[in-house]
Amino acid sequence: QVQLVESGGGLVQAGGSLRLSCAASGRTFSNYAMGWFRQAPGKEREYVAGVTWNGGDTGYADSVKGRFTISRDNAKNTVYLQMNSLKPEDTAVYYCAADLAGHLLRAAPYEYAYWGQGTQVAVSS
C-alpha cells in the first residue's frame, strides 16, 4: 500500500512557475514508476509526465514538453513536477500516481494503482 500526498499548487500568472511535490509513504516507493496527471473542469483526466523507478527514463505529454520537468528522489520518497512558462490552459487539479510496473512509462490512468488527492493549479492570463 502506498499513500500519496501532493503539495505546491496555487495561483500563478501566465509565464510563471510552480513546483509540485508528491510525498509517498511506504518503503517500496522506489519500486514504482510515478506519474503526474491533471484534470480540468469538464474534461477527462490526462497524462502529464512520468518517470521510471530509478529516474532513468521520463516521458511527457506533447502539451508540456519543454516546459515541465519530472524528477524523483527515492531517498526522500518524493516525486516532483517543475512547471515553467505556465499557460492558462494548464489550469487543473494535478494528481500524482504510482504504477506497479516500475520500469514502464504508461499514460493510461487505469494502469496506476495508487493516487493522491490532488492539488489545484490555477494560471491567470
Short mmCIF file of N, CA, C and O in Angstrom, two decimals:
data_model
loop_
_atom_site.label_atom_id
_atom_site.label_comp_id
_atom_site.label_asym_id
_atom_site.label_seq_id
_atom_site.Cartn_x
_atom_site.Cartn_y
_atom_site.Cartn_z
N GLN A 1 0.85 -1.19 0.00
CA GLN A 1 0.00 0.00 0.00
C GLN A 1 0.88 1.24 0.00
O GLN A 1 1.88 1.30 0.73
N VAL A 2 0.51 2.19 -0.80
CA VAL A 2 1.25 3.45 -0.89
C VAL A 2 0.26 4.59 -0.73
O VAL A 2 -0.80 4.59 -1.36
N GLN A 3 0.58 5.52 0.11
CA GLN A 3 -0.23 6.74 0.24
C GLN A 3 0.55 7.91 -0.35
O GLN A 3 1.74 8.06 -0.08
N LEU A 4 -0.14 8.72 -1.14
CA LEU A 4 0.50 9.82 -1.86
C LEU A 4 -0.16 11.13 -1.46
O LEU A 4 -1.39 11.23 -1.41
N VAL A 5 0.65 12.14 -1.19
CA VAL A 5 0.15 13.46 -0.81
C VAL A 5 0.84 14.52 -1.64
O VAL A 5 2.06 14.69 -1.55
N GLU A 6 0.05 15.23 -2.45
CA GLU A 6 0.59 16.30 -3.29
C GLU A 6 0.60 17.63 -2.55
O GLU A 6 -0.22 17.86 -1.66
N SER A 7 1.50 18.48 -2.95
CA SER A 7 1.55 19.84 -2.42
C SER A 7 2.21 20.75 -3.47
O SER A 7 2.79 20.26 -4.44
N GLY A 8 2.09 22.05 -3.25
CA GLY A 8 2.77 23.00 -4.11
C GLY A 8 1.90 23.72 -5.12
O GLY A 8 2.38 24.58 -5.86
N GLY A 9 0.63 23.35 -5.17
CA GLY A 9 -0.25 24.04 -6.09
C GLY A 9 -0.55 25.46 -5.64
O GLY A 9 -0.18 25.88 -4.55
N GLY A 10 -1.22 26.21 -6.50
CA GLY A 10 -1.57 27.58 -6.16
C GLY A 10 -1.97 28.37 -7.38
O GLY A 10 -2.21 27.81 -8.45
N LEU A 11 -2.06 29.68 -7.19
CA LEU A 11 -2.43 30.61 -8.26
C LEU A 11 -1.17 31.32 -8.75
O LEU A 11 -0.40 31.85 -7.95
N VAL A 12 -0.98 31.34 -10.05
CA VAL A 12 0.20 31.97 -10.64
C VAL A 12 -0.19 32.66 -11.94
O VAL A 12 -1.15 32.24 -12.60
N GLN A 13 0.52 33.71 -12.28
CA GLN A 13 0.26 34.39 -13.55
C GLN A 13 0.87 33.61 -14.71
O GLN A 13 1.85 32.87 -14.54
N ALA A 14 0.30 33.80 -15.87
CA ALA A 14 0.85 33.17 -17.07
C ALA A 14 2.33 33.53 -17.22
O ALA A 14 2.72 34.70 -17.00
N GLY A 15 3.12 32.54 -17.58
CA GLY A 15 4.56 32.73 -17.69
C GLY A 15 5.31 32.40 -16.43
O GLY A 15 6.55 32.31 -16.45
N GLY A 16 4.60 32.21 -15.35
CA GLY A 16 5.23 31.91 -14.07
C GLY A 16 5.56 30.44 -13.91
O GLY A 16 5.37 29.63 -14.84
N SER A 17 6.03 30.10 -12.71
CA SER A 17 6.47 28.73 -12.42
C SER A 17 5.90 28.25 -11.10
O SER A 17 5.61 29.05 -10.19
N LEU A 18 5.74 26.94 -11.01
CA LEU A 18 5.38 26.27 -9.77
C LEU A 18 6.12 24.94 -9.72
O LEU A 18 6.42 24.37 -10.78
N ARG A 19 6.40 24.48 -8.51
CA ARG A 19 6.93 23.13 -8.36
C ARG A 19 5.99 22.33 -7.48
O ARG A 19 5.78 22.69 -6.31
N LEU A 20 5.48 21.27 -8.02
CA LEU A 20 4.63 20.36 -7.27
C LEU A 20 5.48 19.25 -6.67
O LEU A 20 6.46 18.81 -7.27
N SER A 21 5.09 18.82 -5.49
CA SER A 21 5.74 17.70 -4.83
C SER A 21 4.70 16.64 -4.51
O SER A 21 3.53 16.96 -4.26
N CYS A 22 5.13 15.42 -4.48
CA CYS A 22 4.27 14.31 -4.11
C CYS A 22 5.07 13.41 -3.16
O CYS A 22 6.03 12.78 -3.58
N ALA A 23 4.65 13.41 -1.91
CA ALA A 23 5.34 12.61 -0.90
C ALA A 23 4.63 11.27 -0.73
O ALA A 23 3.39 11.23 -0.60
N ALA A 24 5.40 10.22 -0.72
CA ALA A 24 4.85 8.87 -0.64
C ALA A 24 5.21 8.23 0.69
O ALA A 24 6.32 8.41 1.20
N SER A 25 4.27 7.48 1.23
CA SER A 25 4.55 6.67 2.41
C SER A 25 4.89 5.25 1.95
O SER A 25 4.60 4.87 0.82
N GLY A 26 5.49 4.50 2.82
CA GLY A 26 5.79 3.12 2.46
C GLY A 26 7.23 2.95 2.02
O GLY A 26 7.83 3.87 1.47
N ARG A 27 7.75 1.76 2.22
CA ARG A 27 9.16 1.51 1.94
C ARG A 27 9.41 1.06 0.52
O ARG A 27 10.55 0.87 0.13
N THR A 28 8.35 0.91 -0.28
CA THR A 28 8.53 0.39 -1.63
C THR A 28 8.40 1.45 -2.70
O THR A 28 8.25 1.13 -3.87
N PHE A 29 8.48 2.71 -2.32
CA PHE A 29 8.33 3.80 -3.29
C PHE A 29 9.27 3.63 -4.46
O PHE A 29 8.89 3.85 -5.61
N SER A 30 10.49 3.21 -4.20
CA SER A 30 11.48 3.13 -5.28
C SER A 30 11.17 2.02 -6.28
O SER A 30 11.82 1.94 -7.32
N ASN A 31 10.20 1.16 -5.98
CA ASN A 31 9.82 0.11 -6.93
C ASN A 31 8.88 0.60 -8.02
O ASN A 31 8.72 -0.06 -9.05
N TYR A 32 8.24 1.74 -7.78
CA TYR A 32 7.15 2.19 -8.64
C TYR A 32 7.61 3.21 -9.67
O TYR A 32 8.43 4.07 -9.38
N ALA A 33 7.02 3.13 -10.86
CA ALA A 33 7.05 4.29 -11.74
C ALA A 33 6.04 5.29 -11.19
O ALA A 33 5.05 4.91 -10.57
N MET A 34 6.31 6.55 -11.42
CA MET A 34 5.42 7.59 -10.93
C MET A 34 4.95 8.47 -12.08
O MET A 34 5.70 8.73 -13.02
N GLY A 35 3.72 8.91 -11.96
CA GLY A 35 3.17 9.77 -13.00
C GLY A 35 2.46 10.97 -12.41
O GLY A 35 2.01 10.94 -11.26
N TRP A 36 2.41 12.02 -13.20
CA TRP A 36 1.58 13.19 -12.89
C TRP A 36 0.47 13.26 -13.94
O TRP A 36 0.73 13.12 -15.14
N PHE A 37 -0.73 13.48 -13.46
CA PHE A 37 -1.90 13.65 -14.31
C PHE A 37 -2.58 14.95 -13.92
O PHE A 37 -2.31 15.51 -12.86
N ARG A 38 -3.48 15.42 -14.76
CA ARG A 38 -4.26 16.59 -14.43
C ARG A 38 -5.67 16.45 -14.97
O ARG A 38 -5.91 15.72 -15.94
N GLN A 39 -6.58 17.17 -14.32
CA GLN A 39 -7.97 17.14 -14.74
C GLN A 39 -8.56 18.53 -14.60
O GLN A 39 -8.61 19.08 -13.49
N ALA A 40 -8.96 19.09 -15.72
CA ALA A 40 -9.63 20.38 -15.74
C ALA A 40 -11.14 20.17 -15.64
O ALA A 40 -11.64 19.10 -16.00
N PRO A 41 -11.88 21.17 -15.20
CA PRO A 41 -13.34 21.02 -15.09
C PRO A 41 -13.97 20.61 -16.42
O PRO A 41 -13.68 21.21 -17.47
N GLY A 42 -14.79 19.58 -16.37
CA GLY A 42 -15.49 19.13 -17.56
C GLY A 42 -14.67 18.32 -18.52
O GLY A 42 -15.15 17.96 -19.61
N LYS A 43 -13.43 18.03 -18.14
CA LYS A 43 -12.54 17.27 -19.03
C LYS A 43 -12.10 15.97 -18.36
O LYS A 43 -12.16 15.84 -17.14
N GLU A 44 -11.61 15.06 -19.17
CA GLU A 44 -11.10 13.81 -18.63
C GLU A 44 -9.71 14.02 -18.03
O GLU A 44 -8.98 14.94 -18.41
N ARG A 45 -9.36 13.11 -17.14
CA ARG A 45 -8.02 13.15 -16.56
C ARG A 45 -7.01 12.81 -17.64
O ARG A 45 -7.19 11.85 -18.39
N GLU A 46 -5.94 13.60 -17.71
CA GLU A 46 -4.97 13.39 -18.77
C GLU A 46 -3.56 13.26 -18.20
O GLU A 46 -3.22 13.86 -17.17
N TYR A 47 -2.75 12.50 -18.89
CA TYR A 47 -1.35 12.26 -18.53
C TYR A 47 -0.56 13.53 -18.77
O TYR A 47 -0.72 14.19 -19.79
N VAL A 48 0.34 13.82 -17.82
CA VAL A 48 1.21 14.98 -17.96
C VAL A 48 2.66 14.53 -18.12
O VAL A 48 3.34 14.94 -19.06
N ALA A 49 3.12 13.69 -17.20
CA ALA A 49 4.52 13.27 -17.22
C ALA A 49 4.68 12.00 -16.39
O ALA A 49 3.87 11.71 -15.51
N GLY A 50 5.76 11.26 -16.68
CA GLY A 50 6.04 10.05 -15.92
C GLY A 50 7.53 9.84 -15.77
O GLY A 50 8.33 10.37 -16.56
N VAL A 51 7.90 9.07 -14.76
CA VAL A 51 9.30 8.75 -14.51
C VAL A 51 9.38 7.31 -14.03
O VAL A 51 8.55 6.87 -13.23
N THR A 52 10.38 6.56 -14.53
CA THR A 52 10.54 5.18 -14.12
C THR A 52 11.12 5.09 -12.70
O THR A 52 11.51 6.09 -12.11
N TRP A 53 11.22 3.86 -12.20
CA TRP A 53 11.51 3.64 -10.78
C TRP A 53 12.81 4.28 -10.33
O TRP A 53 12.92 4.76 -9.19
N ASN A 54 13.81 4.31 -11.19
CA ASN A 54 15.12 4.85 -10.80
C ASN A 54 15.39 6.22 -11.39
O ASN A 54 16.51 6.72 -11.31
N GLY A 55 14.41 6.80 -12.03
CA GLY A 55 14.60 8.11 -12.65
C GLY A 55 15.32 8.06 -13.97
O GLY A 55 15.61 9.10 -14.56
N GLY A 56 15.56 6.87 -14.47
CA GLY A 56 16.35 6.73 -15.67
C GLY A 56 15.63 7.10 -16.96
O GLY A 56 16.28 7.37 -17.98
N ASP A 57 14.34 7.09 -16.92
CA ASP A 57 13.57 7.41 -18.12
C ASP A 57 12.39 8.29 -17.73
O ASP A 57 11.75 8.06 -16.69
N THR A 58 12.12 9.27 -18.55
CA THR A 58 11.00 10.16 -18.32
C THR A 58 10.19 10.32 -19.60
O THR A 58 10.70 10.11 -20.71
N GLY A 59 8.93 10.69 -19.44
CA GLY A 59 8.07 10.93 -20.59
C GLY A 59 7.14 12.09 -20.31
O GLY A 59 6.83 12.38 -19.14
N TYR A 60 6.70 12.76 -21.39
CA TYR A 60 5.87 13.95 -21.24
C TYR A 60 4.78 13.97 -22.30
O TYR A 60 4.97 13.51 -23.43
N ALA A 61 3.67 14.57 -21.93
CA ALA A 61 2.65 14.89 -22.91
C ALA A 61 3.18 15.98 -23.83
O ALA A 61 3.97 16.83 -23.40
N ASP A 62 2.75 15.96 -25.08
CA ASP A 62 3.23 16.97 -26.03
C ASP A 62 2.93 18.38 -25.55
O ASP A 62 3.70 19.32 -25.81
N SER A 63 1.83 18.55 -24.85
CA SER A 63 1.40 19.88 -24.43
C SER A 63 2.31 20.50 -23.38
O SER A 63 2.27 21.72 -23.17
N VAL A 64 3.16 19.69 -22.73
CA VAL A 64 4.02 20.23 -21.67
C VAL A 64 5.50 20.05 -21.96
O VAL A 64 6.33 20.53 -21.18
N LYS A 65 5.85 19.38 -23.03
CA LYS A 65 7.26 19.16 -23.37
C LYS A 65 8.01 20.46 -23.48
O LYS A 65 7.53 21.42 -24.10
N GLY A 66 9.18 20.50 -22.87
CA GLY A 66 9.99 21.70 -22.90
C GLY A 66 9.64 22.71 -21.83
O GLY A 66 10.38 23.67 -21.62
N ARG A 67 8.52 22.50 -21.15
CA ARG A 67 8.10 23.44 -20.08
C ARG A 67 8.09 22.77 -18.71
O ARG A 67 8.39 23.42 -17.71
N PHE A 68 7.73 21.50 -18.66
CA PHE A 68 7.62 20.77 -17.39
C PHE A 68 8.76 19.76 -17.29
O PHE A 68 9.20 19.19 -18.30
N THR A 69 9.20 19.51 -16.05
CA THR A 69 10.22 18.51 -15.80
C THR A 69 9.81 17.67 -14.60
O THR A 69 9.53 18.22 -13.52
N ILE A 70 9.81 16.36 -14.79
CA ILE A 70 9.51 15.45 -13.69
C ILE A 70 10.82 14.89 -13.16
O ILE A 70 11.77 14.64 -13.92
N SER A 71 10.89 14.72 -11.85
CA SER A 71 12.06 14.13 -11.23
C SER A 71 11.63 13.42 -9.96
O SER A 71 10.51 13.61 -9.48
N ARG A 72 12.53 12.61 -9.41
CA ARG A 72 12.21 11.91 -8.18
C ARG A 72 13.44 11.80 -7.31
O ARG A 72 14.58 11.78 -7.81
N ASP A 73 13.20 11.71 -6.02
CA ASP A 73 14.26 11.50 -5.04
C ASP A 73 13.82 10.31 -4.19
O ASP A 73 12.99 10.45 -3.29
N ASN A 74 14.36 9.13 -4.48
CA ASN A 74 13.92 7.93 -3.78
C ASN A 74 14.33 7.94 -2.31
O ASN A 74 13.69 7.30 -1.48
N ALA A 75 15.38 8.65 -1.99
CA ALA A 75 15.79 8.74 -0.59
C ALA A 75 14.77 9.52 0.23
O ALA A 75 14.64 9.31 1.44
N LYS A 76 14.04 10.41 -0.43
CA LYS A 76 13.03 11.23 0.25
C LYS A 76 11.61 10.76 -0.06
O LYS A 76 10.64 11.39 0.37
N ASN A 77 11.50 9.68 -0.82
CA ASN A 77 10.17 9.16 -1.19
C ASN A 77 9.29 10.25 -1.81
O ASN A 77 8.11 10.39 -1.50
N THR A 78 9.89 11.02 -2.71
CA THR A 78 9.18 12.17 -3.27
C THR A 78 9.41 12.26 -4.77
O THR A 78 10.51 12.01 -5.25
N VAL A 79 8.35 12.63 -5.47
CA VAL A 79 8.44 12.93 -6.90
C VAL A 79 8.02 14.39 -7.09
O VAL A 79 7.16 14.89 -6.37
N TYR A 80 8.65 15.04 -8.05
CA TYR A 80 8.43 16.46 -8.27
C TYR A 80 7.95 16.72 -9.70
O TYR A 80 8.23 15.94 -10.61
N LEU A 81 7.27 17.83 -9.86
CA LEU A 81 6.94 18.31 -11.19
C LEU A 81 7.24 19.80 -11.22
O LEU A 81 6.53 20.60 -10.61
N GLN A 82 8.32 20.15 -11.91
CA GLN A 82 8.68 21.55 -12.09
C GLN A 82 7.94 22.07 -13.31
O GLN A 82 8.10 21.52 -14.41
N MET A 83 7.15 23.11 -13.12
CA MET A 83 6.33 23.64 -14.21
C MET A 83 6.75 25.08 -14.48
O MET A 83 6.61 25.95 -13.61
N ASN A 84 7.27 25.31 -15.66
CA ASN A 84 7.71 26.64 -16.09
C ASN A 84 6.84 27.12 -17.25
O ASN A 84 6.16 26.33 -17.90
N SER A 85 6.93 28.42 -17.51
CA SER A 85 6.18 29.02 -18.64
C SER A 85 4.72 28.58 -18.62
O SER A 85 4.16 28.16 -19.64
N LEU A 86 4.11 28.69 -17.48
CA LEU A 86 2.74 28.22 -17.32
C LEU A 86 1.77 29.02 -18.18
O LEU A 86 1.94 30.24 -18.38
N LYS A 87 0.75 28.33 -18.66
CA LYS A 87 -0.28 28.91 -19.50
C LYS A 87 -1.64 28.74 -18.83
O LYS A 87 -1.83 27.81 -18.04
N PRO A 88 -2.60 29.58 -19.17
CA PRO A 88 -3.94 29.40 -18.59
C PRO A 88 -4.52 28.01 -18.83
O PRO A 88 -5.23 27.48 -17.97
N GLU A 89 -4.17 27.40 -19.94
CA GLU A 89 -4.69 26.06 -20.24
C GLU A 89 -4.06 24.97 -19.37
O GLU A 89 -4.48 23.81 -19.43
N ASP A 90 -3.07 25.33 -18.56
CA ASP A 90 -2.51 24.38 -17.60
C ASP A 90 -3.33 24.31 -16.32
O ASP A 90 -3.06 23.49 -15.44
N THR A 91 -4.32 25.18 -16.20
CA THR A 91 -5.18 25.19 -15.02
C THR A 91 -5.92 23.87 -14.87
O THR A 91 -6.59 23.41 -15.80
N ALA A 92 -5.76 23.24 -13.70
CA ALA A 92 -6.36 21.92 -13.46
C ALA A 92 -6.03 21.49 -12.04
O ALA A 92 -5.21 22.11 -11.37
N VAL A 93 -6.66 20.41 -11.63
CA VAL A 93 -6.21 19.70 -10.43
C VAL A 93 -5.16 18.69 -10.89
O VAL A 93 -5.38 17.93 -11.83
N TYR A 94 -4.02 18.72 -10.22
CA TYR A 94 -2.91 17.85 -10.58
C TYR A 94 -2.81 16.71 -9.56
O TYR A 94 -2.85 16.94 -8.34
N TYR A 95 -2.67 15.50 -10.09
CA TYR A 95 -2.60 14.30 -9.27
C TYR A 95 -1.29 13.57 -9.53
O TYR A 95 -0.85 13.48 -10.69
N CYS A 96 -0.70 13.01 -8.50
CA CYS A 96 0.39 12.07 -8.71
C CYS A 96 -0.16 10.66 -8.52
O CYS A 96 -1.16 10.45 -7.82
N ALA A 97 0.50 9.71 -9.15
CA ALA A 97 0.03 8.34 -9.13
C ALA A 97 1.21 7.39 -9.22
O ALA A 97 2.25 7.74 -9.80
N ALA A 98 1.04 6.20 -8.66
CA ALA A 98 2.10 5.19 -8.64
C ALA A 98 1.68 3.99 -9.48
O ALA A 98 0.57 3.48 -9.36
N ASP A 99 2.62 3.56 -10.32
CA ASP A 99 2.41 2.41 -11.21
C ASP A 99 3.30 1.27 -10.74
O ASP A 99 4.51 1.43 -10.62
N LEU A 100 2.70 0.10 -10.49
CA LEU A 100 3.46 -1.05 -10.01
C LEU A 100 4.51 -1.53 -11.02
O LEU A 100 5.50 -2.16 -10.62
N ALA A 101 4.29 -1.25 -12.27
CA ALA A 101 5.27 -1.62 -13.30
C ALA A 101 6.35 -0.54 -13.35
O ALA A 101 6.30 0.38 -14.17
N GLY A 102 7.32 -0.66 -12.45
CA GLY A 102 8.26 0.42 -12.23
C GLY A 102 9.14 0.79 -13.40
O GLY A 102 9.68 1.89 -13.45
N HIS A 103 9.32 -0.16 -14.33
CA HIS A 103 10.23 0.08 -15.44
C HIS A 103 9.55 0.66 -16.65
O HIS A 103 10.20 0.93 -17.67
N LEU A 104 8.20 0.85 -16.59
CA LEU A 104 7.46 1.32 -17.74
C LEU A 104 7.00 2.77 -17.56
O LEU A 104 6.80 3.23 -16.45
N LEU A 105 6.82 3.42 -18.69
CA LEU A 105 6.19 4.73 -18.71
C LEU A 105 4.84 4.55 -19.39
O LEU A 105 4.78 4.31 -20.59
N ARG A 106 3.77 4.66 -18.62
CA ARG A 106 2.45 4.41 -19.16
C ARG A 106 1.56 5.63 -18.94
O ARG A 106 1.61 6.26 -17.88
N ALA A 107 0.75 5.93 -19.92
CA ALA A 107 -0.03 7.18 -19.90
C ALA A 107 -1.49 6.97 -19.51
O ALA A 107 -2.20 7.95 -19.29
N ALA A 108 -1.95 5.73 -19.44
CA ALA A 108 -3.36 5.49 -19.16
C ALA A 108 -3.60 5.50 -17.66
O ALA A 108 -2.94 4.76 -16.92
N PRO A 109 -4.55 6.29 -17.18
CA PRO A 109 -4.81 6.35 -15.74
C PRO A 109 -5.12 4.99 -15.12
O PRO A 109 -4.74 4.74 -13.97
N TYR A 110 -5.79 4.09 -15.85
CA TYR A 110 -6.17 2.81 -15.26
C TYR A 110 -4.96 1.93 -14.96
O TYR A 110 -5.07 0.95 -14.22
N GLU A 111 -3.79 2.26 -15.51
CA GLU A 111 -2.58 1.48 -15.24
C GLU A 111 -1.99 1.77 -13.85
O GLU A 111 -1.15 1.04 -13.37
N TYR A 112 -2.44 2.84 -13.23
CA TYR A 112 -1.85 3.30 -11.98
C TYR A 112 -2.67 2.81 -10.79
O TYR A 112 -3.89 2.98 -10.75
N ALA A 113 -1.98 2.24 -9.81
CA ALA A 113 -2.66 1.59 -8.70
C ALA A 113 -3.00 2.54 -7.55
O ALA A 113 -3.98 2.32 -6.85
N TYR A 114 -2.19 3.55 -7.36
CA TYR A 114 -2.37 4.44 -6.21
C TYR A 114 -2.39 5.88 -6.68
O TYR A 114 -1.61 6.26 -7.57
N TRP A 115 -3.24 6.68 -6.01
CA TRP A 115 -3.43 8.08 -6.38
C TRP A 115 -3.41 8.98 -5.15
O TRP A 115 -3.86 8.58 -4.08
N GLY A 116 -2.92 10.19 -5.36
CA GLY A 116 -3.06 11.21 -4.34
C GLY A 116 -4.41 11.91 -4.44
O GLY A 116 -5.22 11.60 -5.33
N GLN A 117 -4.61 12.87 -3.56
CA GLN A 117 -5.89 13.57 -3.51
C GLN A 117 -5.95 14.77 -4.45
O GLN A 117 -7.02 15.32 -4.69
N GLY A 118 -4.82 15.17 -4.97
CA GLY A 118 -4.77 16.26 -5.94
C GLY A 118 -4.44 17.60 -5.33
O GLY A 118 -4.68 17.85 -4.15
N THR A 119 -3.86 18.47 -6.14
CA THR A 119 -3.57 19.84 -5.74
C THR A 119 -3.96 20.76 -6.89
O THR A 119 -3.69 20.46 -8.05
N GLN A 120 -4.60 21.87 -6.55
CA GLN A 120 -5.13 22.77 -7.57
C GLN A 120 -4.04 23.71 -8.09
O GLN A 120 -3.30 24.32 -7.31
N VAL A 121 -3.97 23.82 -9.40
CA VAL A 121 -3.10 24.80 -10.06
C VAL A 121 -3.99 25.70 -10.90
O VAL A 121 -4.79 25.21 -11.71
N ALA A 122 -3.88 26.99 -10.69
CA ALA A 122 -4.65 27.97 -11.45
C ALA A 122 -3.70 28.98 -12.07
O ALA A 122 -2.87 29.56 -11.35
N VAL A 123 -3.80 29.18 -13.37
CA VAL A 123 -2.92 30.10 -14.08
C VAL A 123 -3.79 31.21 -14.67
O VAL A 123 -4.68 30.95 -15.48
N SER A 124 -3.52 32.43 -14.26
CA SER A 124 -4.30 33.56 -14.74
C SER A 124 -3.62 34.20 -15.95
O SER A 124 -2.39 34.20 -16.06
N SER A 125 -4.43 34.75 -16.83
CA SER A 125 -3.89 35.37 -18.06
C SER A 125 -3.57 36.83 -17.85
O SER A 125 -3.91 37.43 -16.84
#
